[in-house]
Amino acid sequence: GELKKWTGQTTPVFSTISSSEKYEPTLLGSIPFMGEAEALDAVEAASAAYNNGQGLWPTMKVVDRIKCMEDFVGQMKTTRTEVVKLLMWEIGKSLGDSEKEFDRTVEYIYDTIESYKELNARSAHFSKVQGINAMVRRGPLGVVLCLGPYNYPLNETFSLLIPALIMGNPVIFKPAKHGVLLISPLLEAFRSSFPKGAINIVYGRGREVASPIMKSGKVDILALIGNSKSAIALQDQHPNKNRLRLVLGLEAKNPAIILPDADLDLAIQECIAGSLSFNGQRCTALKILYVHESIADEFNKRFAAKVDALTFGNPWDKSVFLTPLPEKDKPCYIQELIDDATSKGAKVINAKGGEQTENYIFPAVLFPINKDMRVYHEEQFGPVVPIISFNDIQEPLNDMAESNYGQQVSLFGKDIKTIAPLIDTLVNLVCRVNLNSSCQRGPDVFPFTGRKDSAVGTLSIHDALRSFSIRTFVASKDN
Ligand code: G3H
């Protein structure tokens, strides 16, 4: 919609990476400076577009809504080069991963359109029970507030926004603090593809823009991928929490369990990718490794050497694995975790662990970890890898059972007689067991969810359409 109250002030956006040898962030652009007035404007526009389910967007025919979405994704594809560049400059994501994020998002939109068509084709069928015919449909729920994370500012955000929109819900969308400019190339596509008020973008800090939106009581679904502290704070601000539906992707502390008969080369390779790709800034990253004591010495020595061999540099350099960190306070936080663990008996077992530059801290491999250490409990979301050795498999299983999180696990081993019963136990502790491979969200058609504090609702392409809609039906008796 139009920005009726925007004052014209802007907030500058600086890069994560530096173009010169000396670390100097570059001014990349600016975003509108917004506060409560603009946030409430967005609420008004979204509520008017919904109009208690009678608005243009929620009542639009399925074919027309699909046309809007196809029009959007068609235009989006033309922005690839610019968005990929911004992903690299704003959040330091490698060229390959930035391209993957863009392409995966485009595919996500096309798959969502297909899934939406199937959903509507199925809804058209009548079923007859006890003489009553019922035609089941799925309809929109109302206004959605959508907040995405900085690590996947496109893919994760769109995995909330696209299903919410296609089901007929108007959306208010606040991009993450880092990865905010890359929405700019898409603004014209949003504006020209969807009717007024269907999509409303707000910029700014959570407490300045998201809080007034929640306090207005006009949000029907809170869709957030990020941390539970923000999710709880936002929920609590809604005057009628009982009416609020939640779709949340939150913290995780995914473990890897390496059994005595594991293929060590494979386990090490997967644990490096799992714990340190995008510097460990993934909710699905491996955040603690449990290695059987009989192989711990060997595993630790080889794992530490491989970590030290990882290269650091700018994201467009294809030989580089580690890249600068967008959060300025992250090196300091990671150093705190290292200091805390080493003061309680752990060692940094790789030579380069903890080496710092202005915008980076080299991954530290910490061993042995115990429950008194912060890094055992906290989701580090950065370059530090804690390792625990175990004697009895019940030790990691008990830790997982006690944990507040329950997203995924990686299990490395060969003997099927050991693995099979273990899988039966693990699936009741987490939602995805990865055999001899690291944890990951994709492919995006797979269910993405978690137990306990890790998630509320499920975000596969199929499930997300259901998370953002409600079942309604028409019942008619045989005459
Ligand atoms: O931050 C969590 C992301 O969903 C991780 O996705 O496993 O594809 O990197 P990914």
GROMACS .gro file of C-alpha atoms and ligand atoms in nm:
model
  489
    1GLY     CA    1   0.000   0.000   0.000
    2GLU     CA    2   0.102   0.365   0.011
    3LEU     CA    3   0.310   0.500   0.293
    4LYS     CA    4   0.075   0.770   0.409
    5LYS     CA    5   0.265   0.865   0.723
    6TRP     CA    6   0.624   0.795   0.626
    7THR     CA    7   0.839   1.094   0.715
    8GLY     CA    8   1.095   1.038   0.441
    9GLN     CA    9   1.370   0.946   0.690
   10THR     CA   10   1.582   0.646   0.605
   11THR     CA   11   1.809   0.400   0.786
   12PRO     CA   12   2.142   0.321   0.621
   13VAL     CA   13   2.235  -0.041   0.553
   14PHE     CA   14   2.603  -0.144   0.566
   15SER     CA   15   2.769  -0.452   0.424
   16THR     CA   16   2.895  -0.750   0.621
   17ILE     CA   17   3.194  -0.790   0.396
   18SER     CA   18   3.466  -0.548   0.307
   19SER     CA   19   3.596  -0.473  -0.038
   20SER     CA   20   3.936  -0.369   0.092
   21GLU     CA   21   4.206  -0.552   0.288
   22LYS     CA   22   4.135  -0.339   0.594
   23TYR     CA   23   3.787  -0.410   0.731
   24GLU     CA   24   3.560  -0.128   0.617
   25PRO     CA   25   3.187  -0.192   0.581
   26THR     CA   26   3.040  -0.042   0.265
   27LEU     CA   27   2.721   0.163   0.258
   28LEU     CA   28   2.494  -0.051   0.043
   29GLY     CA   29   2.176   0.153   0.050
   30SER     CA   30   1.898   0.251   0.284
   31ILE     CA   31   1.552   0.147   0.395
   32PRO     CA   32   1.262   0.364   0.510
   33PHE     CA   33   1.278   0.450   0.879
   34MET     CA   34   0.948   0.330   1.024
   35GLY     CA   35   0.781   0.337   1.362
   36GLU     CA   36   0.442   0.285   1.518
   37ALA     CA   37   0.247   0.509   1.279
   38GLU     CA   38   0.367   0.324   0.968
   39ALA     CA   39   0.319  -0.013   1.141
   40LEU     CA   40  -0.042   0.072   1.218
   41ASP     CA   41  -0.088   0.185   0.859
   42ALA     CA   42   0.016  -0.163   0.749
   43VAL     CA   43  -0.233  -0.319   0.993
   44GLU     CA   44  -0.507  -0.098   0.856
   45ALA     CA   45  -0.420  -0.187   0.495
   46ALA     CA   46  -0.404  -0.562   0.565
   47SER     CA   47  -0.728  -0.560   0.766
   48ALA     CA   48  -0.903  -0.367   0.491
   49ALA     CA   49  -0.775  -0.616   0.232
   50TYR     CA   50  -0.913  -0.902   0.445
   51ASN     CA   51  -1.234  -0.719   0.536
   52ASN     CA   52  -1.354  -1.006   0.758
   53GLY     CA   53  -1.307  -1.253   0.477
   54GLN     CA   54  -1.507  -1.041   0.231
   55GLY     CA   55  -1.214  -0.851   0.076
   56LEU     CA   56  -1.084  -0.888  -0.278
   57TRP     CA   57  -0.786  -1.109  -0.183
   58PRO     CA   58  -0.962  -1.370   0.038
   59THR     CA   59  -1.258  -1.396  -0.202
   60MET     CA   60  -1.054  -1.406  -0.522
   61LYS     CA   61  -1.106  -1.714  -0.743
   62VAL     CA   62  -0.839  -1.983  -0.715
   63VAL     CA   63  -0.732  -1.937  -1.078
   64ASP     CA   64  -0.690  -1.565  -1.033
   65ARG     CA   65  -0.488  -1.602  -0.714
   66ILE     CA   66  -0.263  -1.850  -0.894
   67LYS     CA   67  -0.221  -1.597  -1.174
   68CYS     CA   68  -0.105  -1.333  -0.925
   69MET     CA   69   0.150  -1.575  -0.780
   70GLU     CA   70   0.274  -1.682  -1.125
   71ASP     CA   71   0.306  -1.322  -1.226
   72PHE     CA   72   0.510  -1.252  -0.911
   73VAL     CA   73   0.750  -1.544  -0.951
   74GLY     CA   74   0.795  -1.462  -1.322
   75GLN     CA   75   0.910  -1.112  -1.231
   76MET     CA   76   1.114  -1.239  -0.937
   77LYS     CA   77   1.326  -1.457  -1.165
   78THR     CA   78   1.456  -1.146  -1.342
   79THR     CA   79   1.605  -1.017  -1.013
   80ARG     CA   80   1.837  -1.318  -0.957
   81THR     CA   81   2.170  -1.143  -1.020
   82GLU     CA   82   2.087  -0.848  -0.799
   83VAL     CA   83   1.941  -1.055  -0.512
   84VAL     CA   84   2.235  -1.299  -0.516
   85LYS     CA   85   2.477  -1.007  -0.500
   86LEU     CA   86   2.292  -0.858  -0.204
   87LEU     CA   87   2.288  -1.194  -0.024
   88MET     CA   88   2.667  -1.201  -0.050
   89TRP     CA   89   2.721  -0.839   0.054
   90GLU     CA   90   2.457  -0.815   0.323
   91ILE     CA   91   2.493  -1.145   0.507
   92GLY     CA   92   2.822  -1.284   0.373
   93LYS     CA   93   2.664  -1.596   0.220
   94SER     CA   94   2.886  -1.773  -0.034
   95LEU     CA   95   2.808  -1.730  -0.404
   96GLY     CA   96   2.708  -2.096  -0.442
   97ASP     CA   97   2.482  -2.089  -0.136
   98SER     CA   98   2.331  -1.753  -0.238
   99GLU     CA   99   2.245  -1.888  -0.583
  100LYS     CA  100   2.106  -2.200  -0.422
  101GLU     CA  101   1.892  -1.993  -0.186
  102PHE     CA  102   1.746  -1.792  -0.474
  103ASP     CA  103   1.678  -2.094  -0.699
  104ARG     CA  104   1.538  -2.295  -0.412
  105THR     CA  105   1.295  -2.014  -0.333
  106VAL     CA  106   1.174  -1.990  -0.692
  107GLU     CA  107   1.121  -2.367  -0.693
  108TYR     CA  108   0.941  -2.338  -0.358
  109ILE     CA  109   0.694  -2.091  -0.511
  110TYR     CA  110   0.625  -2.311  -0.815
  111ASP     CA  111   0.582  -2.619  -0.594
  112THR     CA  112   0.347  -2.424  -0.368
  113ILE     CA  113   0.135  -2.324  -0.667
  114GLU     CA  114   0.113  -2.691  -0.775
  115SER     CA  115   0.029  -2.806  -0.424
  116TYR     CA  116  -0.240  -2.535  -0.402
  117LYS     CA  117  -0.393  -2.656  -0.728
  118GLU     CA  118  -0.403  -3.016  -0.596
  119LEU     CA  119  -0.553  -2.900  -0.269
  120ASN     CA  120  -0.834  -2.724  -0.451
  121ALA     CA  121  -0.893  -3.012  -0.692
  122ARG     CA  122  -0.937  -3.247  -0.397
  123SER     CA  123  -1.164  -3.003  -0.214
  124ALA     CA  124  -1.409  -3.014  -0.500
  125HIS     CA  125  -1.502  -3.377  -0.427
  126PHE     CA  126  -1.811  -3.464  -0.233
  127SER     CA  127  -1.805  -3.742   0.020
  128LYS     CA  128  -2.119  -3.894   0.167
  129VAL     CA  129  -2.142  -4.008   0.529
  130GLN     CA  130  -2.467  -4.117   0.697
  131GLY     CA  131  -2.670  -3.962   0.418
  132ILE     CA  132  -2.493  -3.626   0.435
  133ASN     CA  133  -2.282  -3.491   0.150
  134ALA     CA  134  -1.995  -3.270   0.251
  135MET     CA  135  -1.779  -3.050   0.033
  136VAL     CA  136  -1.465  -2.963   0.221
  137ARG     CA  137  -1.264  -2.650   0.141
  138ARG     CA  138  -0.977  -2.468   0.295
  139GLY     CA  139  -1.011  -2.097   0.351
  140PRO     CA  140  -0.799  -1.806   0.475
  141LEU     CA  141  -0.776  -1.718   0.843
  142GLY     CA  142  -0.702  -1.345   0.838
  143VAL     CA  143  -0.407  -1.112   0.875
  144VAL     CA  144  -0.061  -1.273   0.902
  145LEU     CA  145   0.242  -1.108   1.061
  146CYS     CA  146   0.546  -1.271   0.904
  147LEU     CA  147   0.903  -1.231   1.036
  148GLY     CA  148   1.197  -1.405   0.877
  149PRO     CA  149   1.553  -1.473   0.994
  150TYR     CA  150   1.879  -1.319   0.870
  151ASN     CA  151   2.043  -1.650   0.776
  152TYR     CA  152   1.791  -1.731   0.503
  153PRO     CA  153   1.633  -1.390   0.444
  154LEU     CA  154   1.477  -1.506   0.120
  155ASN     CA  155   1.405  -1.878   0.144
  156GLU     CA  156   1.288  -1.906   0.504
  157THR     CA  157   1.090  -1.585   0.492
  158PHE     CA  158   0.921  -1.688   0.169
  159SER     CA  159   0.845  -2.033   0.307
  160LEU     CA  160   0.609  -1.848   0.544
  161LEU     CA  161   0.497  -1.563   0.323
  162ILE     CA  162   0.411  -1.754   0.002
  163PRO     CA  163   0.179  -2.020   0.151
  164ALA     CA  164   0.019  -1.754   0.375
  165LEU     CA  165  -0.054  -1.535   0.072
  166ILE     CA  166  -0.173  -1.804  -0.167
  167MET     CA  167  -0.429  -1.925   0.086
  168GLY     CA  168  -0.590  -1.578   0.069
  169ASN     CA  169  -0.446  -1.419   0.383
  170PRO     CA  170  -0.315  -1.061   0.363
  171VAL     CA  171   0.040  -1.047   0.500
  172ILE     CA  172   0.239  -0.789   0.692
  173PHE     CA  173   0.602  -0.877   0.642
  174LYS     CA  174   0.902  -0.746   0.835
  175PRO     CA  175   1.236  -0.843   0.679
  176ALA     CA  176   1.523  -0.942   0.907
  177LYS     CA  177   1.773  -0.674   1.020
  178HIS     CA  178   2.046  -0.827   0.800
  179GLY     CA  179   1.933  -0.926   0.453
  180VAL     CA  180   1.682  -0.643   0.438
  181LEU     CA  181   1.793  -0.468   0.119
  182LEU     CA  182   1.756  -0.778  -0.094
  183ILE     CA  183   1.380  -0.738  -0.070
  184SER     CA  184   1.410  -0.407  -0.263
  185PRO     CA  185   1.450  -0.564  -0.610
  186LEU     CA  186   1.126  -0.755  -0.543
  187LEU     CA  187   0.913  -0.458  -0.437
  188GLU     CA  188   0.785  -0.377  -0.786
  189ALA     CA  189   0.694  -0.744  -0.842
  190PHE     CA  190   0.496  -0.747  -0.516
  191ARG     CA  191   0.325  -0.417  -0.600
  192SER     CA  192   0.221  -0.507  -0.951
  193SER     CA  193   0.127  -0.874  -0.893
  194PHE     CA  194  -0.099  -0.854  -0.590
  195PRO     CA  195  -0.401  -0.638  -0.508
  196LYS     CA  196  -0.359  -0.346  -0.269
  197GLY     CA  197  -0.319  -0.451   0.094
  198ALA     CA  198  -0.246  -0.820   0.020
  199ILE     CA  199   0.122  -0.771   0.097
  200ASN     CA  200   0.252  -0.496   0.326
  201ILE     CA  201   0.619  -0.453   0.408
  202VAL     CA  202   0.737  -0.283   0.724
  203TYR     CA  203   1.096  -0.204   0.823
  204GLY     CA  204   1.241  -0.136   1.161
  205ARG     CA  205   1.305  -0.282   1.502
  206GLY     CA  206   1.075  -0.542   1.653
  207ARG     CA  207   0.965  -0.329   1.944
  208GLU     CA  208   0.899  -0.026   1.724
  209VAL     CA  209   0.705  -0.194   1.444
  210ALA     CA  210   0.612  -0.551   1.537
  211SER     CA  211   0.489  -0.464   1.889
  212PRO     CA  212   0.225  -0.210   1.780
  213ILE     CA  213   0.109  -0.454   1.512
  214MET     CA  214   0.056  -0.729   1.771
  215LYS     CA  215  -0.098  -0.489   2.025
  216SER     CA  216  -0.357  -0.384   1.767
  217GLY     CA  217  -0.516  -0.728   1.815
  218LYS     CA  218  -0.569  -0.752   1.440
  219VAL     CA  219  -0.316  -1.025   1.370
  220ASP     CA  220  -0.469  -1.371   1.325
  221ILE     CA  221  -0.149  -1.568   1.254
  222LEU     CA  222   0.198  -1.502   1.389
  223ALA     CA  223   0.446  -1.665   1.149
  224LEU     CA  224   0.806  -1.641   1.263
  225ILE     CA  225   1.134  -1.817   1.203
  226GLY     CA  226   1.379  -1.699   1.463
  227ASN     CA  227   1.416  -1.721   1.838
  228SER     CA  228   1.156  -1.820   2.095
  229LYS     CA  229   1.222  -1.510   2.306
  230SER     CA  230   1.087  -1.287   2.026
  231ALA     CA  231   0.803  -1.529   1.951
  232ILE     CA  232   0.690  -1.534   2.316
  233ALA     CA  233   0.724  -1.155   2.353
  234LEU     CA  234   0.513  -1.096   2.040
  235GLN     CA  235   0.249  -1.351   2.140
  236ASP     CA  236   0.217  -1.191   2.482
  237GLN     CA  237   0.142  -0.853   2.329
  238HIS     CA  238  -0.168  -0.979   2.150
  239PRO     CA  239  -0.476  -0.876   2.350
  240ASN     CA  240  -0.657  -1.200   2.262
  241LYS     CA  241  -0.393  -1.472   2.250
  242ASN     CA  242  -0.654  -1.749   2.224
  243ARG     CA  243  -0.741  -1.632   1.874
  244LEU     CA  244  -0.384  -1.623   1.755
  245ARG     CA  245  -0.254  -1.910   1.544
  246LEU     CA  246   0.120  -1.974   1.558
  247VAL     CA  247   0.349  -2.101   1.285
  248LEU     CA  248   0.698  -2.098   1.435
  249GLY     CA  249   1.044  -2.229   1.344
  250LEU     CA  250   1.265  -2.177   1.649
  251GLU     CA  251   1.594  -2.284   1.807
  252ALA     CA  252   1.756  -2.624   1.779
  253LYS     CA  253   2.064  -2.795   1.919
  254ASN     CA  254   2.088  -3.080   1.670
  255PRO     CA  255   2.336  -3.348   1.780
  256ALA     CA  256   2.541  -3.590   1.573
  257ILE     CA  257   2.598  -3.933   1.725
  258ILE     CA  258   2.904  -4.113   1.592
  259LEU     CA  259   2.899  -4.486   1.669
  260PRO     CA  260   3.218  -4.700   1.698
  261ASP     CA  261   3.171  -4.861   1.354
  262ALA     CA  262   3.103  -4.533   1.169
  263ASP     CA  263   3.284  -4.456   0.844
  264LEU     CA  264   3.510  -4.186   0.993
  265ASP     CA  265   3.593  -4.009   0.665
  266LEU     CA  266   3.226  -3.972   0.588
  267ALA     CA  267   3.133  -3.874   0.945
  268ILE     CA  268   3.405  -3.605   0.955
  269GLN     CA  269   3.311  -3.465   0.616
  270GLU     CA  270   2.940  -3.451   0.708
  271CYS     CA  271   3.006  -3.307   1.053
  272ILE     CA  272   3.219  -3.028   0.904
  273ALA     CA  273   2.946  -2.937   0.655
  274GLY     CA  274   2.677  -2.985   0.918
  275SER     CA  275   2.838  -2.774   1.188
  276LEU     CA  276   3.020  -2.508   0.987
  277SER     CA  277   2.852  -2.442   0.653
  278PHE     CA  278   2.748  -2.076   0.654
  279ASN     CA  279   2.960  -2.055   0.971
  280GLY     CA  280   2.710  -2.263   1.169
  281GLN     CA  281   2.439  -1.998   1.126
  282ARG     CA  282   2.164  -2.247   1.040
  283CYS     CA  283   1.888  -2.366   1.269
  284THR     CA  284   1.955  -2.714   1.126
  285ALA     CA  285   2.331  -2.697   1.192
  286LEU     CA  286   2.495  -2.969   1.400
  287LYS     CA  287   2.551  -2.792   1.732
  288ILE     CA  288   2.699  -3.071   1.942
  289LEU     CA  289   2.887  -3.388   1.846
  290TYR     CA  290   2.871  -3.710   2.052
  291VAL     CA  291   3.159  -3.939   1.960
  292HIS     CA  292   3.200  -4.291   2.100
  293GLU     CA  293   3.500  -4.296   2.335
  294SER     CA  294   3.667  -4.581   2.144
  295ILE     CA  295   3.711  -4.356   1.838
  296ALA     CA  296   3.717  -4.013   2.004
  297ASP     CA  297   4.096  -3.959   1.984
  298GLU     CA  298   4.109  -4.045   1.617
  299PHE     CA  299   3.793  -3.849   1.531
  300ASN     CA  300   3.903  -3.539   1.725
  301LYS     CA  301   4.251  -3.532   1.572
  302ARG     CA  302   4.126  -3.563   1.215
  303PHE     CA  303   3.824  -3.336   1.264
  304ALA     CA  304   4.039  -3.060   1.418
  305ALA     CA  305   4.292  -3.079   1.131
  306LYS     CA  306   4.014  -3.056   0.871
  307VAL     CA  307   3.865  -2.752   1.045
  308ASP     CA  308   4.203  -2.578   1.047
  309ALA     CA  309   4.231  -2.640   0.673
  310LEU     CA  310   3.907  -2.449   0.601
  311THR     CA  311   3.960  -2.128   0.408
  312PHE     CA  312   3.822  -1.787   0.504
  313GLY     CA  313   3.748  -1.503   0.262
  314ASN     CA  314   3.491  -1.316   0.060
  315PRO     CA  315   3.175  -1.499  -0.053
  316TRP     CA  316   3.231  -1.471  -0.428
  317ASP     CA  317   3.563  -1.655  -0.406
  318LYS     CA  318   3.470  -2.014  -0.491
  319SER     CA  319   3.763  -2.166  -0.297
  320VAL     CA  320   3.640  -2.011   0.028
  321PHE     CA  321   3.431  -2.200   0.288
  322LEU     CA  322   3.419  -1.959   0.585
  323THR     CA  323   3.288  -1.606   0.531
  324PRO     CA  324   3.242  -1.289   0.743
  325LEU     CA  325   2.971  -1.279   1.010
  326PRO     CA  326   2.684  -1.029   0.970
  327GLU     CA  327   2.623  -0.990   1.344
  328LYS     CA  328   2.893  -0.761   1.481
  329ASP     CA  329   2.868  -0.900   1.834
  330LYS     CA  330   2.892  -1.267   1.723
  331PRO     CA  331   3.274  -1.304   1.754
  332CYS     CA  332   3.254  -1.167   2.108
  333TYR     CA  333   2.968  -1.406   2.197
  334ILE     CA  334   3.153  -1.707   2.055
  335GLN     CA  335   3.466  -1.603   2.248
  336GLU     CA  336   3.256  -1.594   2.568
  337LEU     CA  337   3.143  -1.952   2.503
  338ILE     CA  338   3.503  -2.060   2.443
  339ASP     CA  339   3.628  -1.885   2.759
  340ASP     CA  340   3.350  -2.033   2.968
  341ALA     CA  341   3.417  -2.388   2.839
  342THR     CA  342   3.796  -2.365   2.879
  343SER     CA  343   3.761  -2.227   3.232
  344LYS     CA  344   3.562  -2.541   3.316
  345GLY     CA  345   3.803  -2.798   3.173
  346ALA     CA  346   3.755  -2.804   2.794
  347LYS     CA  347   4.037  -2.744   2.547
  348VAL     CA  348   4.038  -2.579   2.208
  349ILE     CA  349   4.175  -2.877   2.014
  350ASN     CA  350   4.244  -2.706   1.679
  351ALA     CA  351   4.541  -2.474   1.636
  352LYS     CA  352   4.349  -2.189   1.472
  353GLY     CA  353   4.039  -2.209   1.692
  354GLY     CA  354   3.929  -1.867   1.820
  355GLU     CA  355   4.164  -1.657   1.601
  356GLN     CA  356   3.987  -1.327   1.542
  357THR     CA  357   3.973  -1.054   1.281
  358GLU     CA  358   3.734  -0.756   1.281
  359ASN     CA  359   3.443  -0.946   1.134
  360TYR     CA  360   3.531  -1.307   1.206
  361ILE     CA  361   3.628  -1.565   1.463
  362PHE     CA  362   3.786  -1.886   1.336
  363PRO     CA  363   3.588  -2.200   1.434
  364ALA     CA  364   3.697  -2.345   1.766
  365VAL     CA  365   3.660  -2.718   1.829
  366LEU     CA  366   3.602  -2.772   2.202
  367PHE     CA  367   3.662  -3.100   2.389
  368PRO     CA  368   3.557  -3.242   2.634
  369ILE     CA  369   3.227  -3.067   2.695
  370ASN     CA  370   3.011  -3.113   3.004
  371LYS     CA  371   2.675  -2.987   3.124
  372ASP     CA  372   2.822  -2.708   3.337
  373MET     CA  373   2.931  -2.526   3.022
  374ARG     CA  374   2.722  -2.266   2.842
  375VAL     CA  375   2.804  -2.412   2.502
  376TYR     CA  376   2.633  -2.737   2.606
  377HIS     CA  377   2.303  -2.553   2.658
  378GLU     CA  378   2.306  -2.248   2.430
  379GLU     CA  379   2.232  -2.255   2.058
  380GLN     CA  380   2.564  -2.105   1.946
  381PHE     CA  381   2.449  -2.023   1.589
  382GLY     CA  382   2.808  -1.956   1.492
  383PRO     CA  383   3.155  -2.107   1.443
  384VAL     CA  384   3.220  -2.322   1.750
  385VAL     CA  385   3.192  -2.702   1.763
  386PRO     CA  386   3.153  -2.872   2.103
  387ILE     CA  387   3.240  -3.243   2.129
  388ILE     CA  388   3.141  -3.492   2.400
  389SER     CA  389   3.263  -3.851   2.416
  390PHE     CA  390   3.027  -4.124   2.535
  391ASN     CA  391   3.060  -4.482   2.650
  392ASP     CA  392   2.697  -4.595   2.648
  393ILE     CA  393   2.447  -4.486   2.377
  394GLN     CA  394   2.202  -4.415   2.657
  395GLU     CA  395   2.412  -4.105   2.746
  396PRO     CA  396   2.332  -3.901   2.431
  397LEU     CA  397   1.978  -4.038   2.430
  398ASN     CA  398   1.922  -3.917   2.787
  399ASP     CA  399   2.066  -3.576   2.700
  400MET     CA  400   1.833  -3.548   2.402
  401ALA     CA  401   1.536  -3.651   2.614
  402GLU     CA  402   1.621  -3.380   2.870
  403SER     CA  403   1.686  -3.112   2.607
  404ASN     CA  404   1.437  -2.832   2.546
  405TYR     CA  405   1.484  -2.883   2.174
  406GLY     CA  406   1.387  -3.160   1.933
  407GLN     CA  407   1.442  -3.079   1.568
  408GLN     CA  408   1.683  -3.333   1.407
  409VAL     CA  409   1.971  -3.570   1.473
  410SER     CA  410   2.249  -3.720   1.260
  411LEU     CA  411   2.343  -4.081   1.325
  412PHE     CA  412   2.667  -4.229   1.192
  413GLY     CA  413   2.720  -4.606   1.197
  414LYS     CA  414   2.704  -4.920   0.985
  415ASP     CA  415   2.555  -5.209   1.179
  416ILE     CA  416   2.186  -5.221   1.091
  417LYS     CA  417   2.108  -5.431   1.401
  418THR     CA  418   2.229  -5.143   1.619
  419ILE     CA  419   2.089  -4.865   1.401
  420ALA     CA  420   1.735  -4.993   1.346
  421PRO     CA  421   1.621  -4.997   1.712
  422LEU     CA  422   1.805  -4.668   1.770
  423ILE     CA  423   1.604  -4.500   1.496
  424ASP     CA  424   1.281  -4.609   1.669
  425THR     CA  425   1.398  -4.429   1.983
  426LEU     CA  426   1.533  -4.122   1.803
  427VAL     CA  427   1.214  -4.048   1.607
  428ASN     CA  428   1.036  -3.998   1.937
  429LEU     CA  429   1.296  -3.742   2.044
  430VAL     CA  430   1.325  -3.536   1.725
  431CYS     CA  431   1.137  -3.502   1.396
  432ARG     CA  432   1.402  -3.607   1.145
  433VAL     CA  433   1.676  -3.869   1.175
  434ASN     CA  434   1.956  -3.829   0.920
  435LEU     CA  435   2.144  -4.152   0.861
  436ASN     CA  436   2.514  -4.107   0.782
  437SER     CA  437   2.447  -3.749   0.674
  438SER     CA  438   2.431  -3.406   0.833
  439CYS     CA  439   2.104  -3.237   0.931
  440GLN     CA  440   1.926  -3.014   0.683
  441ARG     CA  441   1.587  -2.871   0.605
  442GLY     CA  442   1.561  -2.959   0.241
  443PRO     CA  443   1.435  -3.076   0.002
  444ASP     CA  444   1.161  -2.828   0.089
  445VAL     CA  445   0.882  -3.074   0.015
  446PHE     CA  446   0.991  -3.267   0.328
  447PRO     CA  447   0.819  -3.178   0.656
  448PHE     CA  448   1.017  -2.915   0.844
  449THR     CA  449   0.925  -2.904   1.211
  450GLY     CA  450   1.048  -2.989   1.559
  451ARG     CA  451   0.942  -3.103   1.904
  452LYS     CA  452   0.935  -2.903   2.230
  453ASP     CA  453   1.078  -2.549   2.193
  454SER     CA  454   1.201  -2.606   1.835
  455ALA     CA  455   0.881  -2.542   1.638
  456VAL     CA  456   0.507  -2.492   1.632
  457GLY     CA  457   0.339  -2.623   1.316
  458THR     CA  458   0.496  -2.785   1.010
  459LEU     CA  459   0.642  -2.617   0.705
  460SER     CA  460   0.660  -2.858   0.416
  461ILE     CA  461   0.507  -2.720   0.097
  462HIS     CA  462   0.204  -2.942   0.155
  463ASP     CA  463   0.176  -2.878   0.530
  464ALA     CA  464   0.233  -2.502   0.509
  465LEU     CA  465  -0.084  -2.456   0.303
  466ARG     CA  466  -0.271  -2.623   0.587
  467SER     CA  467  -0.091  -2.423   0.857
  468PHE     CA  468  -0.211  -2.098   0.695
  469SER     CA  469  -0.574  -2.197   0.639
  470ILE     CA  470  -0.881  -2.336   0.809
  471ARG     CA  471  -1.107  -2.621   0.699
  472THR     CA  472  -1.462  -2.529   0.615
  473PHE     CA  473  -1.731  -2.739   0.454
  474VAL     CA  474  -2.075  -2.729   0.307
  475ALA     CA  475  -2.303  -3.012   0.428
  476SER     CA  476  -2.622  -3.110   0.246
  477LYS     CA  477  -2.866  -3.391   0.315
  478ASP     CA  478  -3.000  -3.623   0.045
  479ASN     CA  479  -3.358  -3.531  -0.031
  480G3H     O1  480   1.809  -2.205   0.962
  480G3H     C1  481   1.749  -2.308   0.931
  480G3H     C2  482   1.728  -2.344   0.788
  480G3H     O2  483   1.598  -2.391   0.765
  480G3H     C3  484   1.825  -2.442   0.744
  480G3H     O3  485   1.797  -2.484   0.617
  480G3H     O4  486   1.913  -2.701   0.637
  480G3H     O5  487   1.856  -2.607   0.416
  480G3H     O6  488   2.034  -2.505   0.554
  480G3H     P1  489   1.908  -2.578   0.551
   0.00000   0.00000   0.00000
